[in-house]
Coordinates of C-alpha atoms and ligand atoms in Angstrom, one line a residue:
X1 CA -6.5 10.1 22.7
X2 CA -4.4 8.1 19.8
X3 CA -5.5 4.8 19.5
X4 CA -3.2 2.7 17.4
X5 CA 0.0 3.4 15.4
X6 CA -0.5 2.4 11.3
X7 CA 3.2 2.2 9.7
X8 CA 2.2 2.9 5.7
X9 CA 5.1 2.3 3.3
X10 CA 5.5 4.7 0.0
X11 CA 3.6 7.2 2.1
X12 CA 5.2 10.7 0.5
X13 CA 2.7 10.6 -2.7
X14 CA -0.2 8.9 -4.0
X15 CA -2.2 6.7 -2.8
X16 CA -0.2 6.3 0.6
X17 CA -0.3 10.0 1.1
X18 CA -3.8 10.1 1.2
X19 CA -4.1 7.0 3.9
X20 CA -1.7 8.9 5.8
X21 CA -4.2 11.7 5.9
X22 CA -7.1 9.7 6.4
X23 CA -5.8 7.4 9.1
X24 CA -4.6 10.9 11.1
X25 CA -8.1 12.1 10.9
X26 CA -8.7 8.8 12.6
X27 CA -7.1 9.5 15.4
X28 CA -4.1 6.8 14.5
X29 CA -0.5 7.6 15.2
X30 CA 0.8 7.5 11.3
X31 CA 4.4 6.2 10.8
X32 CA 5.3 8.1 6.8
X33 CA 7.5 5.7 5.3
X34 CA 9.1 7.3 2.5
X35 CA 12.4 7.0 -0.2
X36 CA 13.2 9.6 -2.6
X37 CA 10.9 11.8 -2.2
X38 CA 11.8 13.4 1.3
X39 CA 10.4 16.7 0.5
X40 CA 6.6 15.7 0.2
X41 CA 7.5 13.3 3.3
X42 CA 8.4 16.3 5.5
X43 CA 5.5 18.7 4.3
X44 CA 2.6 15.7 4.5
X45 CA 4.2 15.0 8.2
X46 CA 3.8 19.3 9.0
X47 CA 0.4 19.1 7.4
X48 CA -1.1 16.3 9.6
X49 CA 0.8 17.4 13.1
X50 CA -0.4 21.0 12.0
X51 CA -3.8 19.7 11.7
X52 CA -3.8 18.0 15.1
X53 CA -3.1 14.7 14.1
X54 CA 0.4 12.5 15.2
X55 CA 2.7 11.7 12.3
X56 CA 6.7 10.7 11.7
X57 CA 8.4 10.2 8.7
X58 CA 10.6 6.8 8.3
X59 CA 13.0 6.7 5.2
X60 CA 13.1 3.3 3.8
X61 CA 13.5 1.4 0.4
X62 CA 11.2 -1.4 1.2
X63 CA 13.6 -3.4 -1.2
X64 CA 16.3 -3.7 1.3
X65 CA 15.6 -5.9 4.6
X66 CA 18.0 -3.8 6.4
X67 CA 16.5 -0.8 6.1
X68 CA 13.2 -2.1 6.5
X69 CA 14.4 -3.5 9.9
X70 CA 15.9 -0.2 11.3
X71 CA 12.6 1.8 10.1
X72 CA 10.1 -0.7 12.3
X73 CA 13.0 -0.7 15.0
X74 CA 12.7 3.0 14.7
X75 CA 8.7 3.4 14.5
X76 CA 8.4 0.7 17.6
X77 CA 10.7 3.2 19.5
X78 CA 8.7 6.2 18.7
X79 CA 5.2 4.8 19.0
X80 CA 5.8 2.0 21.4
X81 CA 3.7 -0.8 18.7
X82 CA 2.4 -1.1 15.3
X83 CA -1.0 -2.1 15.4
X84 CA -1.7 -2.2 11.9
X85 CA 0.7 -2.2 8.4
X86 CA -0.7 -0.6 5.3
X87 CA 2.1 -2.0 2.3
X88 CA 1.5 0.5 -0.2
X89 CA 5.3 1.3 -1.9
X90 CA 5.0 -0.3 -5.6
X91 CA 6.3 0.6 -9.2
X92 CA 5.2 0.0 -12.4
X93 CA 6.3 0.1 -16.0
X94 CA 4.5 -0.1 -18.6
X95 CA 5.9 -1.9 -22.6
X96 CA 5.4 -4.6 -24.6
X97 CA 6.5 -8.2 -22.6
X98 CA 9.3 -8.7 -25.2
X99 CA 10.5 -5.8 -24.5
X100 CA 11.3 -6.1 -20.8
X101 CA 14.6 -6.7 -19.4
X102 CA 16.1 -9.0 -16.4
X103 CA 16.5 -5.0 -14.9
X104 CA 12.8 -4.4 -15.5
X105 CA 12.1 -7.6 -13.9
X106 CA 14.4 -6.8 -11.1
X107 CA 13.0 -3.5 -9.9
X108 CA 9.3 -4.0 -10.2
X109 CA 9.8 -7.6 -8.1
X110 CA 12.3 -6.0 -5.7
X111 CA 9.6 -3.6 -4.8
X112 CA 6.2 -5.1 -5.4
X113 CA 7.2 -8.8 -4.1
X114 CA 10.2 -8.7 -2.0
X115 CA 9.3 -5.2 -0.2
X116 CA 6.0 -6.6 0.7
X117 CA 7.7 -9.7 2.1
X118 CA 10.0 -7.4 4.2
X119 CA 7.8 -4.7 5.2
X120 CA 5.3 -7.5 6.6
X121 CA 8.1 -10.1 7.3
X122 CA 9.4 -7.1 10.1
X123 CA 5.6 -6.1 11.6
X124 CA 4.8 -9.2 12.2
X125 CA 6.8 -10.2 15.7
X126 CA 5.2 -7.0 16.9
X127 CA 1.8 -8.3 16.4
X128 CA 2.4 -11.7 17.4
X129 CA 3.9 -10.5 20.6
X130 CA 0.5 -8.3 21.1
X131 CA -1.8 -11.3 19.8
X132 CA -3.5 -8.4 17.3
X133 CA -2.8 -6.6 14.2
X134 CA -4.6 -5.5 10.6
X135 CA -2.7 -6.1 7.9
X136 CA -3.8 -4.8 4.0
X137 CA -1.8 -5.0 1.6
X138 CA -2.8 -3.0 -2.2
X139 CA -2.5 -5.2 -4.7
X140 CA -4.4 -4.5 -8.1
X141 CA -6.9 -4.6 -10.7
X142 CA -4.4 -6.3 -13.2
X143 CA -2.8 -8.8 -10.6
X144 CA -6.6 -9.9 -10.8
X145 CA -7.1 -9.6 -14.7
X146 CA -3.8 -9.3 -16.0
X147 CA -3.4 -5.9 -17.7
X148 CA -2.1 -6.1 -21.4
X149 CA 1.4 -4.4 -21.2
X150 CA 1.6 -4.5 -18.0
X151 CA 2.7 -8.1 -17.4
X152 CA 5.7 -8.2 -14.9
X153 CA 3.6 -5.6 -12.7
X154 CA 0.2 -7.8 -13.1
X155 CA 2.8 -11.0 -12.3
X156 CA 4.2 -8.6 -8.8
X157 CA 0.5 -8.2 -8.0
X158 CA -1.0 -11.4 -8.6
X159 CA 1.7 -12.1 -6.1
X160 CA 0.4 -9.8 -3.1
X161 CA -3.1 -11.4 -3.4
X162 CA -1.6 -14.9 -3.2
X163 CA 0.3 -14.0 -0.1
X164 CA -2.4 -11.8 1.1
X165 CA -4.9 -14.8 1.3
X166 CA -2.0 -17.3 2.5
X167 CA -0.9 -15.7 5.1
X168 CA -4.3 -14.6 6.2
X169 CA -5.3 -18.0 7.2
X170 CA -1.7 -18.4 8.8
X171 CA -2.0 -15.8 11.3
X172 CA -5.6 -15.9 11.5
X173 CA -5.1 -18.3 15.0
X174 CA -2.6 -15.0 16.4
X175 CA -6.1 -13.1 15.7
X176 CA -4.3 -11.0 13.2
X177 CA -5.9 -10.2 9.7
X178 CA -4.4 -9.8 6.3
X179 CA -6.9 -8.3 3.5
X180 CA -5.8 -6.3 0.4
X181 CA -7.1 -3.3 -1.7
X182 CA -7.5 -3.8 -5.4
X183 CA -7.3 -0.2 -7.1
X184 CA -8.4 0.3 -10.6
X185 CA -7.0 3.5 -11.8
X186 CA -6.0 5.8 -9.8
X187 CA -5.1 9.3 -10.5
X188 CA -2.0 9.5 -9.1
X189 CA 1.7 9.8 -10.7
X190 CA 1.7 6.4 -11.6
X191 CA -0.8 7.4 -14.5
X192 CA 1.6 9.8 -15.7
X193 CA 2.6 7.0 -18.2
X194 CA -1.3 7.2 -19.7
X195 CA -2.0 9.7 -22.7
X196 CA -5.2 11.5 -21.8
X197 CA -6.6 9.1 -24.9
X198 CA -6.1 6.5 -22.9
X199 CA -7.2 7.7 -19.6
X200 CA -10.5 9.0 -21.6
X201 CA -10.8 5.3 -22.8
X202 CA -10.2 3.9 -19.6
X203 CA -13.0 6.3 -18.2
X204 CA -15.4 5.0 -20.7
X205 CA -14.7 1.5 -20.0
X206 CA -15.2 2.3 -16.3
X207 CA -19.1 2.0 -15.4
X208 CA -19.0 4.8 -12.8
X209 CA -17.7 6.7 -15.7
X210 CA -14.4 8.3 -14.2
X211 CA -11.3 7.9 -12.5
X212 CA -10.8 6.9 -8.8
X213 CA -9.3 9.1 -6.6
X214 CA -6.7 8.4 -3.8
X215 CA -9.1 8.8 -1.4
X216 CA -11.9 6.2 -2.9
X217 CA -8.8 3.5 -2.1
X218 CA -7.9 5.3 1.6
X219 CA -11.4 4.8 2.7
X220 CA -11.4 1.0 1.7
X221 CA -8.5 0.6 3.4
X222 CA -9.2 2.2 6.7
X223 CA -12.2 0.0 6.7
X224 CA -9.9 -3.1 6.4
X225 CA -7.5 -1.6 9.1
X226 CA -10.3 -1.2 11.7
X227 CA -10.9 -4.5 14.2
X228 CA -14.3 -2.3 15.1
X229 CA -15.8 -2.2 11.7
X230 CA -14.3 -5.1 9.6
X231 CA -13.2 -7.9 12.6
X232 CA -14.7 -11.1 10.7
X233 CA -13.3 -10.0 7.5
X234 CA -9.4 -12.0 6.3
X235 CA -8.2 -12.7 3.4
X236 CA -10.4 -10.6 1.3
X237 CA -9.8 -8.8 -2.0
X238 CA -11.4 -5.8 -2.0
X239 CA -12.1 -4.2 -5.6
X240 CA -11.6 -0.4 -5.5
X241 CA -12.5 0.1 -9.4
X242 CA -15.4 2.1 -10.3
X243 CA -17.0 -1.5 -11.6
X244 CA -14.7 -1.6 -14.4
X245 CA -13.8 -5.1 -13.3
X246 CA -16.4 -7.1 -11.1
Ligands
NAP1 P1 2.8 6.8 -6.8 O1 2.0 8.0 -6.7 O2 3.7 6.6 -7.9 O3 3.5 6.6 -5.4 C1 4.3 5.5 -5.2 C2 4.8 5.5 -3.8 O4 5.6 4.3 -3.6 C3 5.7 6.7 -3.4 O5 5.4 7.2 -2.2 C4 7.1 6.1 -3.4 O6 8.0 6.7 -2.5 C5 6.9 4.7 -3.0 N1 8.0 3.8 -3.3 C6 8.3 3.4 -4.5 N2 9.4 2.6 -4.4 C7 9.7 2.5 -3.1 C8 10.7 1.8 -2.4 N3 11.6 1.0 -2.9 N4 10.7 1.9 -1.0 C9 9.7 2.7 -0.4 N5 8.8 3.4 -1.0 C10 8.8 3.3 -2.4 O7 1.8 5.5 -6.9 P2 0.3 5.3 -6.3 O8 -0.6 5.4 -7.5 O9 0.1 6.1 -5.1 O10 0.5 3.7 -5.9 C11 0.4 3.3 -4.6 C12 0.2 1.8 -4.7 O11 -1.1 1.5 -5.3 C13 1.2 1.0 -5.5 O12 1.5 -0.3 -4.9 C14 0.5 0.8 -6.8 O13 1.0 -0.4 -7.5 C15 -0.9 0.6 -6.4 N6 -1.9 0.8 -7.4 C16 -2.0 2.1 -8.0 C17 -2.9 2.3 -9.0 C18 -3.1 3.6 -9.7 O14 -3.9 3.6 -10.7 N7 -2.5 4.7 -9.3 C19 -3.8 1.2 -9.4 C20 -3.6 0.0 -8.8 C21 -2.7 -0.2 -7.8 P3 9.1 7.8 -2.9 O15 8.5 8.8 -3.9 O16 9.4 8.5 -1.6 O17 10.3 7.1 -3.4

């Protein structure tokens, strides 16, 4: 028996992949979104339904509020609700501050700041009308200590957490919680920038002395999802980071 429908944005890789795959094991319906990269989409969707589990796949750029719109239009239609958003999709870039461009600017707020606003802007009329909803947004270690090189995507996450706690007490009285995840790293493709050097020295500097894996953040944030296990909890930030920042 599927309880609840969770609609996770930048689903086909990653971090997203892997709530996907946790949240199916759940027993959740699990709405893929996805935007170039259709082919992991369509092979995570056959591995879950294959498994037993219930998932679709939703193209989207979070970026545009169209698009956004049509995909929760489209996941409302095939799973009747969305019970809980999991706004995952983000980019990064890493350089030296001077060196970043109105462009660089552009794409990293256009994703990290005004996707999240869409992506939670178009759940949430579905969770007023049903008076419930679990919202978590993943933020991250830098938008809580600012990250050296890293300062537009540090600025875009610094962002989520303000919004994250904002709106939490806004739509706390519609008994609907927002909370976020705060990864530290992650080894996913967005490390692919790192030298092994640096992910060594990142390691060291990390006090449980490796790096986290995609599933370390999935189980945070099917904990935040859950009314049963985490109903008193809104407008938390919840560190994912092997200790490396406390
Ligand atoms: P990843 O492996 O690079 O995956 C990024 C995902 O975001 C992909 O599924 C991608 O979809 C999606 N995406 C990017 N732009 C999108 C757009 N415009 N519309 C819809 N989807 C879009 O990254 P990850 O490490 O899993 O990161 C997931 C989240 O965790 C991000 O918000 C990231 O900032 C955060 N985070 C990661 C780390 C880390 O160390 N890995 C640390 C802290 C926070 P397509 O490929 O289909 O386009």
């Amino acid at each position: 028996m599927f309880k609840t429908t969770v609609l996770i944005t930048g689903a086909s890789r990653g971090i997203g992949a892997e709530c996907a795959r946790t949240f199916a094991k759940n027993g959740y319906n699990v709405a893929v979104n996805y935007f170039r990269s259709e082919k992991n989409a369509l092979d995570l969707k056959a591995e879950i339904n294959d498994g037993g589990g219930v998932a679709e796949i939703f193209k989207a750029d979070v970026s545009d509020e169209k698009q956004v719109e049509e995909m929760i239009s489209a996941v409302v239609k095939r799973f009747g609700k969305v019970n809980v958003l999991v706004a995952n999709a983000g980019v990064s870039k890493s350089g030296v501050f001077s060196d970043m461009t109105q462009s660089d600017f552009d794409k990293i707020f256009d994703t990290n700041v005004r996707g999240m606003f869409n992506v939670v802007k178009g759940v949430l009329p579905h969770m007023y009308e049903r008076e419930s909803g679990s919202i978590v947004t993943i933020s991250s270690i830098w938008g809580q200590t600012g990250g050296s090189c890293e300062v537009l995507y540090s600025m875009s996450k610094a962002a989520i957490i303000g919004m994250t706690k904002a709106l939490a007490k806004e739509v706390a009285p519609m008994h609907i919680r927002v909370n976020s995840v705060s990864p530290g790293a992650i080894d996913t493709d967005m490390l692919s920038c790192l030298t092994d050097e640096e992910k060594e020295d990142f390691i060291m500097q990390t006090p449980l002395n490796r790096l986290g894996k995609p599933k370390d953040v999935a189980d945070a944030v099917l904990f935040l999802a859950d009314d049963d296990k985490s109903s008193f909890i809104t407008g938390h930030v919840l560190s994912v980071n092997g200790g490396y920042f406390i």
